[in-house]
Short mmCIF file of C-alpha atoms in Angstrom, two decimals:
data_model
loop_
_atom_site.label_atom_id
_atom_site.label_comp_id
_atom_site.label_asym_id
_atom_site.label_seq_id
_atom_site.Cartn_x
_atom_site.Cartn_y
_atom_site.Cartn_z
CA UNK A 1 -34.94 31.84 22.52
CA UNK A 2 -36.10 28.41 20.75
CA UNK A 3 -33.48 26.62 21.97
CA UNK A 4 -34.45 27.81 25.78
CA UNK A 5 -37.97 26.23 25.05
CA UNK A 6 -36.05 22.94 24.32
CA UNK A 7 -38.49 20.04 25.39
CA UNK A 8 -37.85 17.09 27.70
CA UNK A 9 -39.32 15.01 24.71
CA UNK A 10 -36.37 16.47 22.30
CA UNK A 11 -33.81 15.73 24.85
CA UNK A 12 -34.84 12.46 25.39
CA UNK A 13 -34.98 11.44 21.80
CA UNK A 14 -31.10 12.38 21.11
CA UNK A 15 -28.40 10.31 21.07
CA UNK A 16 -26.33 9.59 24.05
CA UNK A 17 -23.47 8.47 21.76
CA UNK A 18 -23.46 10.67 18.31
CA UNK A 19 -26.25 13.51 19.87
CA UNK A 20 -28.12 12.82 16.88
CA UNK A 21 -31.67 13.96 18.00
CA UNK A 22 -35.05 12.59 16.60
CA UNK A 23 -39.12 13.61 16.75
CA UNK A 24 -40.27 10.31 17.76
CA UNK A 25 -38.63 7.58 20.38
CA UNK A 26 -39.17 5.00 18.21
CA UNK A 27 -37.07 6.48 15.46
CA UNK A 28 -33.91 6.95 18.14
CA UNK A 29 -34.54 3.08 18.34
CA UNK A 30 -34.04 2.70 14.56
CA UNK A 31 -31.03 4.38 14.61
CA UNK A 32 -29.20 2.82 17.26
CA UNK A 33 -30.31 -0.94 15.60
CA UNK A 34 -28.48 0.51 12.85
CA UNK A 35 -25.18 2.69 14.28
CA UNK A 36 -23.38 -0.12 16.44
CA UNK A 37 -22.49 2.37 18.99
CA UNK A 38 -20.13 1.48 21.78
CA UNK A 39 -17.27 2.25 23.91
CA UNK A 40 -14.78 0.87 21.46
CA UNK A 41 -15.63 4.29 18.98
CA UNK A 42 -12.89 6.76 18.96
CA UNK A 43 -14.92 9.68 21.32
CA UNK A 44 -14.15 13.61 21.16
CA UNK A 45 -12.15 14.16 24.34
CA UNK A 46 -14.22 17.86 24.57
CA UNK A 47 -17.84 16.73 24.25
CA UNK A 48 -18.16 13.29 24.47
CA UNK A 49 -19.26 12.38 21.05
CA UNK A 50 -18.73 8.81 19.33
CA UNK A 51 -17.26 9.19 15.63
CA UNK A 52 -17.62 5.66 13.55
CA UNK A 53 -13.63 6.28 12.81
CA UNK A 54 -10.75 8.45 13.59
CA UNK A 55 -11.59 10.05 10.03
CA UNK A 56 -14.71 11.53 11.64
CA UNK A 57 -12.88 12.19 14.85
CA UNK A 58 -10.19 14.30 12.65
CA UNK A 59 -13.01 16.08 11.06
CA UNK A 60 -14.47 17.16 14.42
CA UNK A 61 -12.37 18.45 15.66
CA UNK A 62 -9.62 20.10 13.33
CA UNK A 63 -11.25 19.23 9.75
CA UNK A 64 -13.14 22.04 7.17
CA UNK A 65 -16.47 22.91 9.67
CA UNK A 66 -15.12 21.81 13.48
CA UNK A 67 -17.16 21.78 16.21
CA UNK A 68 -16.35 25.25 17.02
CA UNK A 69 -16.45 25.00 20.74
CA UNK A 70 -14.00 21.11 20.63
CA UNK A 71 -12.07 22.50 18.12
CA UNK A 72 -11.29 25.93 21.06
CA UNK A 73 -10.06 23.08 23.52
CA UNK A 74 -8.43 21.21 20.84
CA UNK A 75 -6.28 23.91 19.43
CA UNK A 76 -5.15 24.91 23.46
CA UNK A 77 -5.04 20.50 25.03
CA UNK A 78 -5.13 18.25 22.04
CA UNK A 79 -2.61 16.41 20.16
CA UNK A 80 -2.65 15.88 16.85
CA UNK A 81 -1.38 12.60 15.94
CA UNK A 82 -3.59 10.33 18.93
CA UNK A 83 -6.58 13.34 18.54
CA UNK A 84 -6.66 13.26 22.29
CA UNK A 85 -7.50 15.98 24.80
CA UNK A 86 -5.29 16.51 27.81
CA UNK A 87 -5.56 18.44 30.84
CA UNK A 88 -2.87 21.49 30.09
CA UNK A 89 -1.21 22.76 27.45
CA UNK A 90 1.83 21.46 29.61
CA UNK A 91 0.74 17.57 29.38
CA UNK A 92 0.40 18.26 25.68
CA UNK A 93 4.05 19.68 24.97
CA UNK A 94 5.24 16.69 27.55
CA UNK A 95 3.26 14.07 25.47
CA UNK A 96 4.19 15.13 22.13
CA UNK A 97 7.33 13.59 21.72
CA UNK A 98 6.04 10.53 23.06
CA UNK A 99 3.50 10.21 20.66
CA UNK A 100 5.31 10.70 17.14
CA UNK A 101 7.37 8.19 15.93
CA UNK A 102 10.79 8.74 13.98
CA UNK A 103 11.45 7.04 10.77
CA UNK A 104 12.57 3.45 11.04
CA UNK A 105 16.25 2.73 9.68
CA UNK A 106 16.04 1.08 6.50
CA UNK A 107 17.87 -2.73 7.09
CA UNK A 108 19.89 -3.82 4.20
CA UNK A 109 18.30 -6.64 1.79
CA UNK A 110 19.62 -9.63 1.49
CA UNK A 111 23.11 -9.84 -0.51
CA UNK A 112 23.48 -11.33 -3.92
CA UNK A 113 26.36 -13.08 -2.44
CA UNK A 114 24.69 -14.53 0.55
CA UNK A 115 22.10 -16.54 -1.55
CA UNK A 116 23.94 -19.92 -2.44
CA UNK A 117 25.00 -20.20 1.53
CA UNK A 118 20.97 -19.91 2.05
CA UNK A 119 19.84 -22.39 -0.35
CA UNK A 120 23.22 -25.07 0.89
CA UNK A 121 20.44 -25.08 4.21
CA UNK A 122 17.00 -24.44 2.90
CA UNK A 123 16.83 -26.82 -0.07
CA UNK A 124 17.67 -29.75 2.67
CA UNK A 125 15.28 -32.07 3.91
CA UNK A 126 15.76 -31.56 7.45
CA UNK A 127 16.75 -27.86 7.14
CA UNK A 128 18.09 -26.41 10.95
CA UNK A 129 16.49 -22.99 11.75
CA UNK A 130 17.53 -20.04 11.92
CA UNK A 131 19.39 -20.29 7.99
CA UNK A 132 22.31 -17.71 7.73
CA UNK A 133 21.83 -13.85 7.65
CA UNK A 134 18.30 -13.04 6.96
CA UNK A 135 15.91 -15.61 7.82
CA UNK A 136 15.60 -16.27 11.33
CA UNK A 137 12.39 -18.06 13.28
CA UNK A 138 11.36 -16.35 15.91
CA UNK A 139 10.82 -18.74 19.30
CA UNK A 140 7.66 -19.59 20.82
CA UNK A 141 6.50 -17.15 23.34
CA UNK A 142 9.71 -14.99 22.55
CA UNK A 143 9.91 -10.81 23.19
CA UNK A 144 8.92 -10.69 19.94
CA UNK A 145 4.88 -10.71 20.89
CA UNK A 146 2.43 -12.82 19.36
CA UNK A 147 2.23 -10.51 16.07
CA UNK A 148 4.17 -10.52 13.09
CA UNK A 149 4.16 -7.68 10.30
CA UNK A 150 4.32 -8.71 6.58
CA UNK A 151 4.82 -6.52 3.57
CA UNK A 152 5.77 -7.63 -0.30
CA UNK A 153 6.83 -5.71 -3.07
CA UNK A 154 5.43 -6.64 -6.67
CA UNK A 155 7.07 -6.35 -9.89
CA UNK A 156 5.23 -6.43 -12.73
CA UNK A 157 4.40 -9.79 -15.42
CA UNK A 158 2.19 -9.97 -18.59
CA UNK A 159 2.46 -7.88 -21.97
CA UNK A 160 1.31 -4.72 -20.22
CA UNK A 161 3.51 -5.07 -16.72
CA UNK A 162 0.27 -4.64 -14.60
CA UNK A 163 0.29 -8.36 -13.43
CA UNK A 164 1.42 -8.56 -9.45
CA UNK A 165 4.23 -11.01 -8.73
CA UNK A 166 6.01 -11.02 -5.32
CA UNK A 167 9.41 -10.18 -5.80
CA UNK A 168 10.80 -9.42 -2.50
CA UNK A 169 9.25 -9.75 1.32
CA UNK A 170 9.56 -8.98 4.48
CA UNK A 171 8.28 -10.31 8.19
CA UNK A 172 9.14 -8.16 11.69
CA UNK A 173 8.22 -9.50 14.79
CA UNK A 174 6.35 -6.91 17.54
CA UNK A 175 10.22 -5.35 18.53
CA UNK A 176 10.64 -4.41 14.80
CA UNK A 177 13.36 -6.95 14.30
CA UNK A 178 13.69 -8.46 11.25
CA UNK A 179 12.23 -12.46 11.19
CA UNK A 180 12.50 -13.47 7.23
CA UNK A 181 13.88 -11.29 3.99
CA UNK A 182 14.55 -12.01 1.43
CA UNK A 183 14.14 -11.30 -3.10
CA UNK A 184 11.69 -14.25 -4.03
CA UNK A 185 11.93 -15.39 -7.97
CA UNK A 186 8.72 -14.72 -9.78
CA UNK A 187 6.72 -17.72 -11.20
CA UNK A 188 5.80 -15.84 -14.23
CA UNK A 189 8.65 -13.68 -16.47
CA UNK A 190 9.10 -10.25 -15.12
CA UNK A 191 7.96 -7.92 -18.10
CA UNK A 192 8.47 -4.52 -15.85
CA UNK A 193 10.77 -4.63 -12.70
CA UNK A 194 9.08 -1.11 -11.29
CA UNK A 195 12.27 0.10 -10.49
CA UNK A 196 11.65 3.64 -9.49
CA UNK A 197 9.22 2.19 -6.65
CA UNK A 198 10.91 -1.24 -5.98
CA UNK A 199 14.51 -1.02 -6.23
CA UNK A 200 14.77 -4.00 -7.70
CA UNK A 201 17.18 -5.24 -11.14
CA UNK A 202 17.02 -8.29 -12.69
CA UNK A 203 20.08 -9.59 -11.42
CA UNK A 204 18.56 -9.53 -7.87
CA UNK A 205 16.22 -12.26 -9.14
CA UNK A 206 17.98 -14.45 -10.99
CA UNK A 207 19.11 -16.69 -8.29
CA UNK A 208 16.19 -15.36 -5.64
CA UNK A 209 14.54 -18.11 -3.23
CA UNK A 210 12.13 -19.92 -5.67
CA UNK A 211 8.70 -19.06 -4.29
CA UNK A 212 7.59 -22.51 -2.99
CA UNK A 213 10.16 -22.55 -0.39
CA UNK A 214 9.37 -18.96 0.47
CA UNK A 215 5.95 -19.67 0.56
CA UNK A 216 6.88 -22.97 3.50
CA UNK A 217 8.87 -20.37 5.36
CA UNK A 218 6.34 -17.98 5.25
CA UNK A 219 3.69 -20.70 6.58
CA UNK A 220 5.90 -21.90 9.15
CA UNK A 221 6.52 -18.40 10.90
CA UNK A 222 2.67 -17.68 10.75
CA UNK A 223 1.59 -20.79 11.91
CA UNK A 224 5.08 -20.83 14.36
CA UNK A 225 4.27 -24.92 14.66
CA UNK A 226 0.74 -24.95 15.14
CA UNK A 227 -1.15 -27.20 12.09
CA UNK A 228 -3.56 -24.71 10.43
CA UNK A 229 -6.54 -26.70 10.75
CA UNK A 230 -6.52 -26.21 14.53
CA UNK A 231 -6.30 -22.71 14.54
CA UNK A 232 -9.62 -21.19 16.27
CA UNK A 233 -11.29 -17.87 17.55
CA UNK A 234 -9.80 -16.88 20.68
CA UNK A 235 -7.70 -19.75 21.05
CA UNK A 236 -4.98 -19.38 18.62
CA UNK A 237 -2.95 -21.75 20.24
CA UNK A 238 0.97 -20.97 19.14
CA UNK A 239 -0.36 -19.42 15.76
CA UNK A 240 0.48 -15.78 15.40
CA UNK A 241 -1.25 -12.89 14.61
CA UNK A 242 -0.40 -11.33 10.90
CA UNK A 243 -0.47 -7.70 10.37
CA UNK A 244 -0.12 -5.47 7.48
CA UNK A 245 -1.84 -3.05 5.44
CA UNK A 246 -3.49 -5.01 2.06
CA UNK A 247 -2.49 -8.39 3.54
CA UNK A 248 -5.12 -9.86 1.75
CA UNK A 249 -3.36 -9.27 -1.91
CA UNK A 250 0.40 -10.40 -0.58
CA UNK A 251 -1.31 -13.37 0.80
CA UNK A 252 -2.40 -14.02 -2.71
CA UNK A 253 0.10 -13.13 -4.40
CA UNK A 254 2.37 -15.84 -2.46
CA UNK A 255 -0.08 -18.49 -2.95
CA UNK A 256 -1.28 -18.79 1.06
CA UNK A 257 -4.01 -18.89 3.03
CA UNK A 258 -4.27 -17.84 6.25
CA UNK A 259 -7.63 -17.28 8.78
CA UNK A 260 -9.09 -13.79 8.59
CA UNK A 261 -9.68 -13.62 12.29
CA UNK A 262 -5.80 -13.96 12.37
CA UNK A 263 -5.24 -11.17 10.48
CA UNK A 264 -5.11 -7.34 11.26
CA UNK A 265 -5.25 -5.41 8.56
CA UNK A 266 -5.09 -1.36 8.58
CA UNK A 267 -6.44 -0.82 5.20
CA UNK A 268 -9.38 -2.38 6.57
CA UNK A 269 -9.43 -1.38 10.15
CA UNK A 270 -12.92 0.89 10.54
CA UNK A 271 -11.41 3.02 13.07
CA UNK A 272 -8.49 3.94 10.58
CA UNK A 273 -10.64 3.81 7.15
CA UNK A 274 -11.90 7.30 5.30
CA UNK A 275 -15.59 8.62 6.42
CA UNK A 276 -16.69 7.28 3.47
CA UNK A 277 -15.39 3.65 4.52
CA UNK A 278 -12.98 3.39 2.14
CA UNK A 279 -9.44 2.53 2.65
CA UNK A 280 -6.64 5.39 3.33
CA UNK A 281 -2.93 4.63 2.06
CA UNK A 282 -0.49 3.42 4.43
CA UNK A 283 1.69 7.01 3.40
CA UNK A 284 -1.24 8.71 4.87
CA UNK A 285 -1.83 6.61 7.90
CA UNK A 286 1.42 6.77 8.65
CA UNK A 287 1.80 9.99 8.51
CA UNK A 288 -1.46 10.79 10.18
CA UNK A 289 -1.19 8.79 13.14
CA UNK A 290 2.46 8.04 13.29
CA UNK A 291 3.84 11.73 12.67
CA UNK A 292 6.64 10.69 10.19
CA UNK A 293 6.55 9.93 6.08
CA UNK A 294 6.92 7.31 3.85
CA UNK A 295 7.26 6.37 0.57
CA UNK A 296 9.56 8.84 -0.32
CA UNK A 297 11.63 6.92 -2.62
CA UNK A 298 12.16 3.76 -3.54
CA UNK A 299 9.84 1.41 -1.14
CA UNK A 300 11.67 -0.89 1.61
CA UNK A 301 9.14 -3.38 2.60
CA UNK A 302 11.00 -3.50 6.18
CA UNK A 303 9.45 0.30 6.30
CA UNK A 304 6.14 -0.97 5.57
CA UNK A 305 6.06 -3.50 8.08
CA UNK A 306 7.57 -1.64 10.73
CA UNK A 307 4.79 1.14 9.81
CA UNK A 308 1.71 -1.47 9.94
CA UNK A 309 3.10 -2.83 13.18
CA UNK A 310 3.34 0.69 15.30
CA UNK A 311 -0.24 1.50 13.80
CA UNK A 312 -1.54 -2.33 15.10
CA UNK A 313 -0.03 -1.05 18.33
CA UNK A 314 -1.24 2.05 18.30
CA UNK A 315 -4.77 0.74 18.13
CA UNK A 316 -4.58 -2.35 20.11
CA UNK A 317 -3.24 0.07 23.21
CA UNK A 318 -6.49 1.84 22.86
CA UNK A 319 -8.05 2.54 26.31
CA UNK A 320 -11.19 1.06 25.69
CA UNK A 321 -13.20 -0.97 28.57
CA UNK A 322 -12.34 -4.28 28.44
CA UNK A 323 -15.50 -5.43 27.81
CA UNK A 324 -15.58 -8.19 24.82
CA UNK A 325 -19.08 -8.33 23.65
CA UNK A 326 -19.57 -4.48 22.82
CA UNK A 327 -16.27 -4.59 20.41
CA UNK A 328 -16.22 -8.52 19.10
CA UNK A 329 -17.87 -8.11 16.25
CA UNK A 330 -19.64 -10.66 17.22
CA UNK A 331 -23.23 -9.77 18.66
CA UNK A 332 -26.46 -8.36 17.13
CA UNK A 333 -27.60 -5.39 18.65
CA UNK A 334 -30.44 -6.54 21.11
CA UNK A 335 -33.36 -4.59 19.26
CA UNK A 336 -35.76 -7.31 18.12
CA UNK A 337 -38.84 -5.93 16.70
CA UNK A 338 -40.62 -7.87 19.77
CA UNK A 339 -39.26 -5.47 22.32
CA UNK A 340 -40.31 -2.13 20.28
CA UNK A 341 -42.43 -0.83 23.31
CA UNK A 342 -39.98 -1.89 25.92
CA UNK A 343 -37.00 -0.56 23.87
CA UNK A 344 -39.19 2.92 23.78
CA UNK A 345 -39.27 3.20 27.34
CA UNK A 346 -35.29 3.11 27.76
CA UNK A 347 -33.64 6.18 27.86
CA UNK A 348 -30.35 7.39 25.44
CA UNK A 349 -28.43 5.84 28.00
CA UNK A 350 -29.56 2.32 28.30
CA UNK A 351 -30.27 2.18 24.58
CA UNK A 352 -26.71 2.41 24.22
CA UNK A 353 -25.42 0.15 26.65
CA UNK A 354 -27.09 -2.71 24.66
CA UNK A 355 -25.68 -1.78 21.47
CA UNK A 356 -22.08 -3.51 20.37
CA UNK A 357 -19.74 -2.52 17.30
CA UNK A 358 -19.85 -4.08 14.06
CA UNK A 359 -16.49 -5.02 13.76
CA UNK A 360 -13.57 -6.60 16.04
CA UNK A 361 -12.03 -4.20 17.93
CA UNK A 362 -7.99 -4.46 18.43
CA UNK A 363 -8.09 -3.35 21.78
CA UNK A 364 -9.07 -7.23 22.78
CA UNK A 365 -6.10 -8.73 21.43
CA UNK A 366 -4.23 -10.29 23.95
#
């Protein structure tokens, strides 16, 4: 019976984006100065309602205490892996397939045998690309795409094994081919060679590509003959987008810098982060979103790559209006204190068309 005697006032006070519902008008207004709705937040296909990540989307729908009436329609239209809603349980069982990936074939790392033919081109001044076997330059506005995946494997240096060194790395282009592989020789000695994760002996590193000259090959596939320093927002130029999932700690680990607008990271993604905005593994993301496991063994950084790359991709195809200033990152919402009694007049609706997310959404990538 209350909720027949439902006021106007209640129903204009909620939320047109996460039906959050308040006593006062002026406290909706504090909330959305605060939520950075917008039409880049993954929405329930069922009711309409913006979750902050696909976390909260997951939860919504299928997680402990579901909507009860999404997760119906859910259960009978939705997929699991891309949480959408379709129109039949046909379009599901047709999509389905479509939408999980299979496990990419591990590619063979480079050969102990191969690694004196490298360095007879590398180590020379005017060194011809692409060098033999497993380091190959991608061309300029090649089917590869403008992104390139990265992934490093770490042994372990110091007395207790838990210092990071790169030991072996990996770069993809968008088609999952292989662009650079290769062992890389620690700078430090190697007190614990994490075999049961890395795969790697100590003979793999004993005559490994020294790390500066990874390091320039590395640089010059990012940066794909564009000088760093002109590298800018929105114009990249010939510079190409890295992706990978803790880019930040490989980049450190080989000694490089590289702009963070550049980069696309999925551990720090918001759409793909835990409710509680903390990172989720790349095991579970790929599992999660991609349909398949990994990590299963011994860890091939090809797999990792290959993982963080269908994930960018995943996002980035996101069917989100193309409308840069609500998913940039970029803007303020458009609540100054100044426009309090204007901003109380609005309704739900035209509070959240001024609103734009907090962080840059993928979709916008070129």
């Amino acid at each position: 019976m209350d909720s027949r005697r439902e006021t106007s006032e209640t129903l204009r006070n909620k939320c047109a984006a996460c039906f959050r519902q308040y006593n006062k008008m002026e406290h909706l207004v504090e909330h959305m100065k605060v939520s950075y709705h917008s039409v880049h937040e993954p929405r329930c296909g069922a009711c309409g309602k913006h979750c902050r990540s696909f976390e909260s989307l997951r939860e919504h729908l299928i997680g402990p205490l579901p909507k009860v009436e999404c997760a119906r329609v859910f259960a009978a239209r939705g997929c699991g892996i891309c949480l959408n809603i379709f129109d039949s349980p046909a379009t599901v069982r047709y999509h389905r397939p479509a939408c999980q990936y299979s496990r990419a074939a591990p590619v063979m790392p480079p050969s102990l045998s191969s690694m004196n033919s490298i360095y007879s081109v590398c180590t020379e001044a005017d060194a011809s690309f692409p060098p033999p076997l497993f380091c190959q330059m991608p061309k300029a506005g090649s089917a590869r795409g403008r992104a390139v995946a990265m992934a490093c494997k770490m042994v372990g240096g110091g007395s207790d094994g838990s210092l990071d060194l790169c030991a072996r790395l990996c770069i993809i282009g968008e088609d999952e081919t292989v662009i650079f592989q290769t062992y890389v020789k620690p700078t430090a000695p190697v007190t614990n060679y994490r075999y049961e994760v890395t795969g790697i002996r100590p003979e793999y590193l004993r005559d490994a590509m020294p790390l500066k000259l990874a390091q320039r090959r590395v640089q010059d596939i990012l940066c794909n003959g564009e000088p760093l320093w002109k590298i800018r927002p929105r114009s990249y130029g010939r510079a190409r987008v890295l992706v990978g999932h803790g880019v930040d700690q490989d980049l450190e680990r080989l000694g490089l810098e590289y702009p963070a607008f550049m980069i696309r990271d999925t551990a720090k993604y918001p759409p793909l982060m835990k409710t509680s905005k903390l990172s989720n593994p790349l095991k579970y993301l790929t599992q999660a979103y991609l349909g398949y496991d990994v990590h299963t063994g011994v860890q091939d950084p090809y797999e990792d790559c290959v993982a963080a790359m269908r994930l960018y991709i995943r996002m980035r195809s996101q069917a989100h209006p193309r409308d840069y200033a609500s998913g940039s990152g970029e803007v303020q919402n458009n609540y100054p204190a100044w426009r309090q009694r204007e901003l109380e007049r609005m309704s739900p609706e035209e509070l959240l068309a001024l609103s734009g997310s907090d962080y840059y959404c993928w979709c916008l990538d070129p």
